[in-house]
PDB file of C-alpha atoms in Angstrom:
ATOM      1  CA  ASP U   1      -1.253  40.078 -25.899  1.00  0.00           C
ATOM      2  CA  ILE U   2       2.005  40.098 -24.472  1.00  0.00           C
ATOM      3  CA  VAL U   3       3.165  36.690 -23.631  1.00  0.00           C
ATOM      4  CA  MET U   4       5.481  36.425 -20.986  1.00  0.00           C
ATOM      5  CA  THR U   5       8.203  33.131 -20.417  1.00  0.00           C
ATOM      6  CA  GLN U   6      10.642  31.990 -17.605  1.00  0.00           C
ATOM      7  CA  SER U   7      13.653  30.470 -17.751  1.00  0.00           C
ATOM      8  CA  PRO U   8      14.485  27.813 -15.961  1.00  0.00           C
ATOM      9  CA  ASP U   9      11.024  26.447 -14.954  1.00  0.00           C
ATOM     10  CA  SER U  10      12.808  24.971 -11.790  1.00  0.00           C
ATOM     11  CA  LEU U  11      16.513  26.098 -10.109  1.00  0.00           C
ATOM     12  CA  ALA U  12      18.375  24.277  -7.232  1.00  0.00           C
ATOM     13  CA  VAL U  13      21.072  26.541  -5.408  1.00  0.00           C
ATOM     14  CA  SER U  14      23.448  26.208  -2.518  1.00  0.00           C
ATOM     15  CA  LEU U  15      22.549  28.369   0.204  1.00  0.00           C
ATOM     16  CA  GLY U  16      24.950  31.477   0.277  1.00  0.00           C
ATOM     17  CA  GLU U  17      25.299  31.393  -3.869  1.00  0.00           C
ATOM     18  CA  ARG U  18      23.471  33.227  -6.604  1.00  0.00           C
ATOM     19  CA  ALA U  19      20.299  32.510  -8.080  1.00  0.00           C
ATOM     20  CA  THR U  20      19.454  33.853 -11.249  1.00  0.00           C
ATOM     21  CA  ILE U  21      15.730  33.458 -13.100  1.00  0.00           C
ATOM     22  CA  ASN U  22      15.272  34.810 -16.505  1.00  0.00           C
ATOM     23  CA  CYS U  23      11.582  36.593 -18.453  1.00  0.00           C
ATOM     24  CA  LYS U  24      11.251  37.219 -21.929  1.00  0.00           C
ATOM     25  CA  SER U  25       8.157  39.164 -22.718  1.00  0.00           C
ATOM     26  CA  SER U  26       6.788  38.661 -26.903  1.00  0.00           C
ATOM     27  CA  HIS U  27       6.614  42.904 -26.810  1.00  0.00           C
ATOM     28  CA  SER U  28       8.916  45.521 -25.638  1.00  0.00           C
ATOM     29  CA  VAL U  29       7.566  46.445 -22.201  1.00  0.00           C
ATOM     30  CA  LEU U  30       9.446  50.074 -22.060  1.00  0.00           C
ATOM     31  CA  PHE U  31       7.608  53.137 -22.172  1.00  0.00           C
ATOM     32  CA  SER U  32       9.779  55.281 -24.457  1.00  0.00           C
ATOM     33  CA  SER U  33       7.674  58.418 -22.885  1.00  0.00           C
ATOM     34  CA  ASN U  34       9.124  57.923 -19.421  1.00  0.00           C
ATOM     35  CA  ASN U  35      11.873  55.479 -20.186  1.00  0.00           C
ATOM     36  CA  LYS U  36      10.520  52.677 -17.720  1.00  0.00           C
ATOM     37  CA  ASN U  37      10.261  49.055 -18.209  1.00  0.00           C
ATOM     38  CA  TYR U  38       6.777  48.139 -17.189  1.00  0.00           C
ATOM     39  CA  LEU U  39       7.917  44.692 -15.720  1.00  0.00           C
ATOM     40  CA  THR U  40       7.651  43.520 -12.031  1.00  0.00           C
ATOM     41  CA  TRP U  41       8.781  40.540 -10.023  1.00  0.00           C
ATOM     42  CA  TYR U  42       6.610  38.177  -7.321  1.00  0.00           C
ATOM     43  CA  GLN U  43       7.613  35.965  -4.597  1.00  0.00           C
ATOM     44  CA  GLN U  44       4.889  33.186  -3.440  1.00  0.00           C
ATOM     45  CA  LYS U  45       5.599  30.813  -0.815  1.00  0.00           C
ATOM     46  CA  PRO U  46       3.549  27.987  -0.086  1.00  0.00           C
ATOM     47  CA  GLY U  47       0.106  28.710   1.018  1.00  0.00           C
ATOM     48  CA  GLN U  48       0.596  32.076   0.556  1.00  0.00           C
ATOM     49  CA  PRO U  49      -0.640  35.348  -1.784  1.00  0.00           C
ATOM     50  CA  PRO U  50       2.693  36.729  -4.221  1.00  0.00           C
ATOM     51  CA  LYS U  51       4.558  39.409  -2.619  1.00  0.00           C
ATOM     52  CA  LEU U  52       5.381  42.446  -4.685  1.00  0.00           C
ATOM     53  CA  LEU U  53       9.544  42.226  -4.882  1.00  0.00           C
ATOM     54  CA  ILE U  54      10.133  44.896  -7.819  1.00  0.00           C
ATOM     55  CA  TYR U  55       8.504  47.274 -10.105  1.00  0.00           C
ATOM     56  CA  TRP U  56       9.904  49.021 -12.785  1.00  0.00           C
ATOM     57  CA  ALA U  57      12.182  46.177 -13.658  1.00  0.00           C
ATOM     58  CA  SER U  58      14.713  47.156 -11.029  1.00  0.00           C
ATOM     59  CA  THR U  59      13.298  49.249  -8.470  1.00  0.00           C
ATOM     60  CA  ARG U  60      13.220  47.146  -5.153  1.00  0.00           C
ATOM     61  CA  GLU U  61       9.667  47.661  -2.687  1.00  0.00           C
ATOM     62  CA  SER U  62      10.442  48.877   0.506  1.00  0.00           C
ATOM     63  CA  GLY U  63      11.237  46.320   2.774  1.00  0.00           C
ATOM     64  CA  VAL U  64      12.579  43.742  -0.055  1.00  0.00           C
ATOM     65  CA  PRO U  65      16.497  42.657   1.109  1.00  0.00           C
ATOM     66  CA  ASP U  66      19.101  44.382  -1.339  1.00  0.00           C
ATOM     67  CA  ARG U  67      20.288  41.062  -2.287  1.00  0.00           C
ATOM     68  CA  PHE U  68      17.724  40.608  -4.694  1.00  0.00           C
ATOM     69  CA  SER U  69      17.782  42.562  -7.866  1.00  0.00           C
ATOM     70  CA  GLY U  70      16.539  43.021 -11.437  1.00  0.00           C
ATOM     71  CA  SER U  71      17.704  44.311 -14.540  1.00  0.00           C
ATOM     72  CA  GLY U  72      17.050  44.368 -17.881  1.00  0.00           C
ATOM     73  CA  SER U  73      15.019  46.434 -20.897  1.00  0.00           C
ATOM     74  CA  GLY U  74      12.585  45.862 -23.509  1.00  0.00           C
ATOM     75  CA  THR U  75      11.695  42.351 -23.581  1.00  0.00           C
ATOM     76  CA  ASP U  76      14.717  40.426 -21.931  1.00  0.00           C
ATOM     77  CA  PHE U  77      14.991  40.476 -17.880  1.00  0.00           C
ATOM     78  CA  THR U  78      16.494  38.772 -15.183  1.00  0.00           C
ATOM     79  CA  LEU U  79      15.869  38.510 -11.344  1.00  0.00           C
ATOM     80  CA  THR U  80      19.007  37.711  -9.137  1.00  0.00           C
ATOM     81  CA  ILE U  81      19.644  36.786  -5.852  1.00  0.00           C
ATOM     82  CA  SER U  82      23.103  37.559  -5.254  1.00  0.00           C
ATOM     83  CA  SER U  83      23.615  35.259  -1.870  1.00  0.00           C
ATOM     84  CA  LEU U  84      20.737  32.756  -1.246  1.00  0.00           C
ATOM     85  CA  GLN U  85      18.914  32.067   1.935  1.00  0.00           C
ATOM     86  CA  ALA U  86      16.941  29.613   3.643  1.00  0.00           C
ATOM     87  CA  GLU U  87      13.960  31.908   3.457  1.00  0.00           C
ATOM     88  CA  ASP U  88      14.271  32.553  -0.276  1.00  0.00           C
ATOM     89  CA  VAL U  89      12.856  29.079  -1.272  1.00  0.00           C
ATOM     90  CA  ALA U  90       9.792  30.283  -3.458  1.00  0.00           C
ATOM     91  CA  VAL U  91       8.456  30.785  -6.402  1.00  0.00           C
ATOM     92  CA  TYR U  92       8.959  33.397  -8.579  1.00  0.00           C
ATOM     93  CA  TYR U  93       6.780  35.366 -11.160  1.00  0.00           C
ATOM     94  CA  CYS U  94       7.613  38.152 -13.455  1.00  0.00           C
ATOM     95  CA  GLN U  95       4.221  40.315 -14.918  1.00  0.00           C
ATOM     96  CA  GLN U  96       3.893  42.890 -17.584  1.00  0.00           C
ATOM     97  CA  TYR U  97       2.074  45.605 -17.116  1.00  0.00           C
ATOM     98  CA  TYR U  98       2.666  47.488 -20.225  1.00  0.00           C
ATOM     99  CA  SER U  99      -0.392  46.735 -21.268  1.00  0.00           C
ATOM    100  CA  THR U 100      -3.712  44.685 -20.494  1.00  0.00           C
ATOM    101  CA  PRO U 101      -4.760  42.099 -20.027  1.00  0.00           C
ATOM    102  CA  TYR U 102      -1.779  41.956 -17.626  1.00  0.00           C
ATOM    103  CA  ALA U 103       0.428  38.748 -17.875  1.00  0.00           C
ATOM    104  CA  PHE U 104       2.304  36.538 -15.596  1.00  0.00           C
ATOM    105  CA  GLY U 105       5.378  34.277 -16.270  1.00  0.00           C
ATOM    106  CA  GLN U 106       4.545  30.834 -15.658  1.00  0.00           C
ATOM    107  CA  GLY U 107       6.809  30.979 -12.274  1.00  0.00           C
ATOM    108  CA  THR U 108      10.119  30.169 -11.355  1.00  0.00           C
ATOM    109  CA  LYS U 109      10.700  27.255  -8.545  1.00  0.00           C
ATOM    110  CA  LEU U 110      13.491  27.986  -6.376  1.00  0.00           C
ATOM    111  CA  GLU U 111      15.261  25.244  -4.032  1.00  0.00           C
ATOM    112  CA  ILE U 112      17.935  24.846  -1.780  1.00  0.00           C
ATOM    113  CA  LYS U 113      20.403  22.055  -3.436  1.00  0.00           C
TER     114      LYS U 113
ATOM    115  CA  GLN C   1      -1.660  49.475   6.138  1.00  0.00           C
ATOM    116  CA  VAL C   2      -4.193  47.938   3.377  1.00  0.00           C
ATOM    117  CA  GLN C   3      -5.872  44.608   4.038  1.00  0.00           C
ATOM    118  CA  LEU C   4      -8.369  42.650   1.972  1.00  0.00           C
ATOM    119  CA  GLN C   5     -10.205  39.804   2.127  1.00  0.00           C
ATOM    120  CA  GLU C   6     -12.326  37.623  -0.320  1.00  0.00           C
ATOM    121  CA  SER C   7     -15.293  36.199   0.901  1.00  0.00           C
ATOM    122  CA  GLY C   8     -17.790  33.693  -0.830  1.00  0.00           C
ATOM    123  CA  PRO C   9     -18.939  29.814  -1.619  1.00  0.00           C
ATOM    124  CA  GLY C  10     -16.177  27.494  -1.989  1.00  0.00           C
ATOM    125  CA  LEU C  11     -18.416  25.409  -3.921  1.00  0.00           C
ATOM    126  CA  VAL C  12     -20.530  25.915  -7.112  1.00  0.00           C
ATOM    127  CA  GLN C  13     -22.028  23.510  -9.363  1.00  0.00           C
ATOM    128  CA  PRO C  14     -21.034  23.530 -12.991  1.00  0.00           C
ATOM    129  CA  SER C  15     -23.254  26.284 -15.281  1.00  0.00           C
ATOM    130  CA  GLN C  16     -23.803  28.458 -11.842  1.00  0.00           C
ATOM    131  CA  THR C  17     -22.753  31.949 -11.551  1.00  0.00           C
ATOM    132  CA  LEU C  18     -19.939  32.458  -8.569  1.00  0.00           C
ATOM    133  CA  SER C  19     -20.099  35.704  -6.650  1.00  0.00           C
ATOM    134  CA  LEU C  20     -17.110  36.241  -4.998  1.00  0.00           C
ATOM    135  CA  THR C  21     -16.568  39.765  -2.713  1.00  0.00           C
ATOM    136  CA  CYS C  22     -13.211  41.404  -1.759  1.00  0.00           C
ATOM    137  CA  THR C  23     -13.729  44.114   1.947  1.00  0.00           C
ATOM    138  CA  VAL C  24     -10.522  46.546   2.000  1.00  0.00           C
ATOM    139  CA  SER C  25      -9.159  48.178   4.991  1.00  0.00           C
ATOM    140  CA  GLY C  26      -7.068  50.827   5.339  1.00  0.00           C
ATOM    141  CA  ALA C  27      -7.808  52.725   1.770  1.00  0.00           C
ATOM    142  CA  SER C  28     -10.699  53.659   0.580  1.00  0.00           C
ATOM    143  CA  ILE C  29     -11.921  51.806  -2.870  1.00  0.00           C
ATOM    144  CA  SER C  30     -12.831  55.189  -4.408  1.00  0.00           C
ATOM    145  CA  SER C  31      -9.142  56.751  -3.256  1.00  0.00           C
ATOM    146  CA  GLY C  32      -7.669  58.226  -6.559  1.00  0.00           C
ATOM    147  CA  GLY C  33      -5.354  56.442  -8.418  1.00  0.00           C
ATOM    148  CA  TYR C  34      -6.387  52.645  -7.027  1.00  0.00           C
ATOM    149  CA  HIS C  35      -7.077  49.935  -9.009  1.00  0.00           C
ATOM    150  CA  TRP C  36      -8.706  46.647  -7.555  1.00  0.00           C
ATOM    151  CA  SER C  37      -7.842  43.722  -9.325  1.00  0.00           C
ATOM    152  CA  TRP C  38      -8.998  39.827  -9.484  1.00  0.00           C
ATOM    153  CA  ILE C  39      -6.460  37.460 -10.451  1.00  0.00           C
ATOM    154  CA  ARG C  40      -6.859  33.331  -9.866  1.00  0.00           C
ATOM    155  CA  GLN C  41      -4.557  30.310  -9.887  1.00  0.00           C
ATOM    156  CA  HIS C  42      -5.393  27.422 -10.882  1.00  0.00           C
ATOM    157  CA  PRO C  43      -3.990  24.522  -8.630  1.00  0.00           C
ATOM    158  CA  GLY C  44      -0.355  24.261  -8.927  1.00  0.00           C
ATOM    159  CA  LYS C  45      -0.100  26.764 -11.707  1.00  0.00           C
ATOM    160  CA  GLY C  46       0.464  30.062 -12.400  1.00  0.00           C
ATOM    161  CA  LEU C  47      -1.396  33.508 -12.085  1.00  0.00           C
ATOM    162  CA  GLU C  48      -4.176  34.788 -14.541  1.00  0.00           C
ATOM    163  CA  TRP C  49      -5.469  38.304 -14.265  1.00  0.00           C
ATOM    164  CA  ILE C  50      -9.087  38.795 -14.465  1.00  0.00           C
ATOM    165  CA  GLY C  51      -9.935  42.275 -14.281  1.00  0.00           C
ATOM    166  CA  TYR C  52     -10.269  45.472 -12.311  1.00  0.00           C
ATOM    167  CA  ILE C  53     -11.969  48.509 -11.196  1.00  0.00           C
ATOM    168  CA  ASP C  54     -10.501  51.679 -10.600  1.00  0.00           C
ATOM    169  CA  TYR C  55     -11.342  54.155  -8.264  1.00  0.00           C
ATOM    170  CA  SER C  56     -13.879  55.985 -10.168  1.00  0.00           C
ATOM    171  CA  GLY C  57     -15.882  52.595 -11.207  1.00  0.00           C
ATOM    172  CA  ALA C  58     -14.669  51.894 -14.370  1.00  0.00           C
ATOM    173  CA  THR C  59     -13.358  48.488 -15.125  1.00  0.00           C
ATOM    174  CA  ASN C  60     -11.286  46.545 -17.543  1.00  0.00           C
ATOM    175  CA  TYR C  61     -11.593  42.741 -18.426  1.00  0.00           C
ATOM    176  CA  ASN C  62      -9.043  40.264 -19.545  1.00  0.00           C
ATOM    177  CA  PRO C  63     -10.677  39.328 -22.988  1.00  0.00           C
ATOM    178  CA  SER C  64     -10.280  36.162 -22.406  1.00  0.00           C
ATOM    179  CA  PHE C  65     -12.985  35.598 -20.376  1.00  0.00           C
ATOM    180  CA  LYS C  66     -15.163  37.228 -22.898  1.00  0.00           C
ATOM    181  CA  SER C  67     -18.543  38.358 -21.394  1.00  0.00           C
ATOM    182  CA  ARG C  68     -18.880  36.380 -18.254  1.00  0.00           C
ATOM    183  CA  ILE C  69     -17.549  38.438 -15.795  1.00  0.00           C
ATOM    184  CA  SER C  70     -18.362  41.833 -13.936  1.00  0.00           C
ATOM    185  CA  ILE C  71     -16.468  43.573 -11.432  1.00  0.00           C
ATOM    186  CA  SER C  72     -18.564  46.029  -9.371  1.00  0.00           C
ATOM    187  CA  GLY C  73     -17.609  48.142  -6.040  1.00  0.00           C
ATOM    188  CA  ASP C  74     -19.790  49.319  -3.388  1.00  0.00           C
ATOM    189  CA  THR C  75     -18.537  52.262  -1.847  1.00  0.00           C
ATOM    190  CA  SER C  76     -20.638  52.310   1.308  1.00  0.00           C
ATOM    191  CA  LYS C  77     -19.520  48.965   2.138  1.00  0.00           C
ATOM    192  CA  ASN C  78     -15.493  49.605   1.369  1.00  0.00           C
ATOM    193  CA  ARG C  79     -15.913  46.163  -1.059  1.00  0.00           C
ATOM    194  CA  PHE C  80     -15.605  45.692  -4.689  1.00  0.00           C
ATOM    195  CA  SER C  81     -16.989  41.910  -6.352  1.00  0.00           C
ATOM    196  CA  LEU C  82     -16.524  39.541  -8.924  1.00  0.00           C
ATOM    197  CA  ARG C  83     -19.041  37.883 -11.025  1.00  0.00           C
ATOM    198  CA  LEU C  84     -18.669  34.986 -13.048  1.00  0.00           C
ATOM    199  CA  ASN C  85     -20.927  32.721 -15.226  1.00  0.00           C
ATOM    200  CA  SER C  86     -21.473  29.736 -16.840  1.00  0.00           C
ATOM    201  CA  LEU C  87     -18.769  28.058 -14.545  1.00  0.00           C
ATOM    202  CA  THR C  88     -16.795  24.879 -15.765  1.00  0.00           C
ATOM    203  CA  ALA C  89     -14.413  22.805 -13.865  1.00  0.00           C
ATOM    204  CA  ALA C  90     -11.759  24.660 -15.587  1.00  0.00           C
ATOM    205  CA  ASP C  91     -12.630  27.603 -13.280  1.00  0.00           C
ATOM    206  CA  THR C  92     -11.635  25.979 -10.018  1.00  0.00           C
ATOM    207  CA  ALA C  93      -8.880  27.900  -8.747  1.00  0.00           C
ATOM    208  CA  VAL C  94      -8.219  30.197  -5.484  1.00  0.00           C
ATOM    209  CA  TYR C  95      -9.196  33.534  -6.586  1.00  0.00           C
ATOM    210  CA  TYR C  96      -7.383  36.657  -4.975  1.00  0.00           C
ATOM    211  CA  CYS C  97      -8.364  40.423  -4.579  1.00  0.00           C
ATOM    212  CA  ALA C  98      -5.404  42.830  -4.986  1.00  0.00           C
ATOM    213  CA  GLY C  99      -4.843  46.193  -4.928  1.00  0.00           C
ATOM    214  CA  ASP C 100      -2.695  49.003  -6.830  1.00  0.00           C
ATOM    215  CA  PRO C 101      -2.366  52.206  -5.655  1.00  0.00           C
ATOM    216  CA  ASP C 102      -0.820  53.707  -9.174  1.00  0.00           C
ATOM    217  CA  THR C 103       2.450  54.316  -7.564  1.00  0.00           C
ATOM    218  CA  SER C 104       4.670  52.567  -9.661  1.00  0.00           C
ATOM    219  CA  GLY C 105       2.619  52.480 -12.859  1.00  0.00           C
ATOM    220  CA  ILE C 106      -1.255  51.156 -13.003  1.00  0.00           C
ATOM    221  CA  GLY C 107      -0.989  47.593 -13.482  1.00  0.00           C
ATOM    222  CA  THR C 108       1.438  46.756 -10.055  1.00  0.00           C
ATOM    223  CA  PHE C 109      -0.374  44.632  -7.319  1.00  0.00           C
ATOM    224  CA  ASP C 110       1.253  45.899  -4.313  1.00  0.00           C
ATOM    225  CA  TYR C 111      -1.638  44.364  -2.100  1.00  0.00           C
ATOM    226  CA  TRP C 112      -3.307  40.653  -1.791  1.00  0.00           C
ATOM    227  CA  GLY C 113      -5.801  39.199   0.136  1.00  0.00           C
ATOM    228  CA  GLN C 114      -5.204  35.592   1.234  1.00  0.00           C
ATOM    229  CA  GLY C 115      -7.123  33.647  -1.214  1.00  0.00           C
ATOM    230  CA  ILE C 116     -10.434  31.811  -1.965  1.00  0.00           C
ATOM    231  CA  LEU C 117     -10.595  28.308  -3.229  1.00  0.00           C
ATOM    232  CA  VAL C 118     -13.202  28.009  -4.864  1.00  0.00           C
ATOM    233  CA  THR C 119     -14.007  24.396  -6.746  1.00  0.00           C
ATOM    234  CA  VAL C 120     -16.710  23.655  -9.352  1.00  0.00           C
ATOM    235  CA  SER C 121     -18.485  20.908  -8.698  1.00  0.00           C
ATOM    236  CA  SER C 122     -21.520  19.121  -8.513  1.00  0.00           C
TER     237      SER C 122
END
């Protein structure tokens, strides 16, 4: 099974500053046949289900603000929020869908400094 | 707009069987490409994929649940269900149903229900 590990576990960033969350998989999630990384990012606010932000490691879901961006390939990935807004306070999860069982990282709690 | 709604008991006794249902609107569970999953979240913890049923009725389960689970679909009522047996306190969690239209690879969870808290306790 693929294990996903995020860092840090929590992060405090000032409004307007950049936030960076890292995700590492125990196995490459890059499919050589289509050169796509099977890695998603979700945002979960208190009392709500997760919301899909990014798929294929770097493609934003429709309606997601462009301050959110994903990068990386193979086993190392990053979610970047370029200018933190108050509404971005949440827990963020990465998830691999390269193979079942699908697996999530443990989550990164993002707060305002 | 695809919407999902979980239903079922909020409290189940240890060793009993949990049955949850997810009613889908805005899409047919038998629509080509769709995969319908159950995912759970222990209180204050991360997310765990339980398994899915796809548009054809095929299933795929997380081996960590071994033989304790089954997922089935009811196309006449456009819903799918989870059965989890031999419950213990460790199964206390919020259970989500989620939909994947397979537009960005199988395994992304584009649509989510609001979740249902299930407590296992006597």
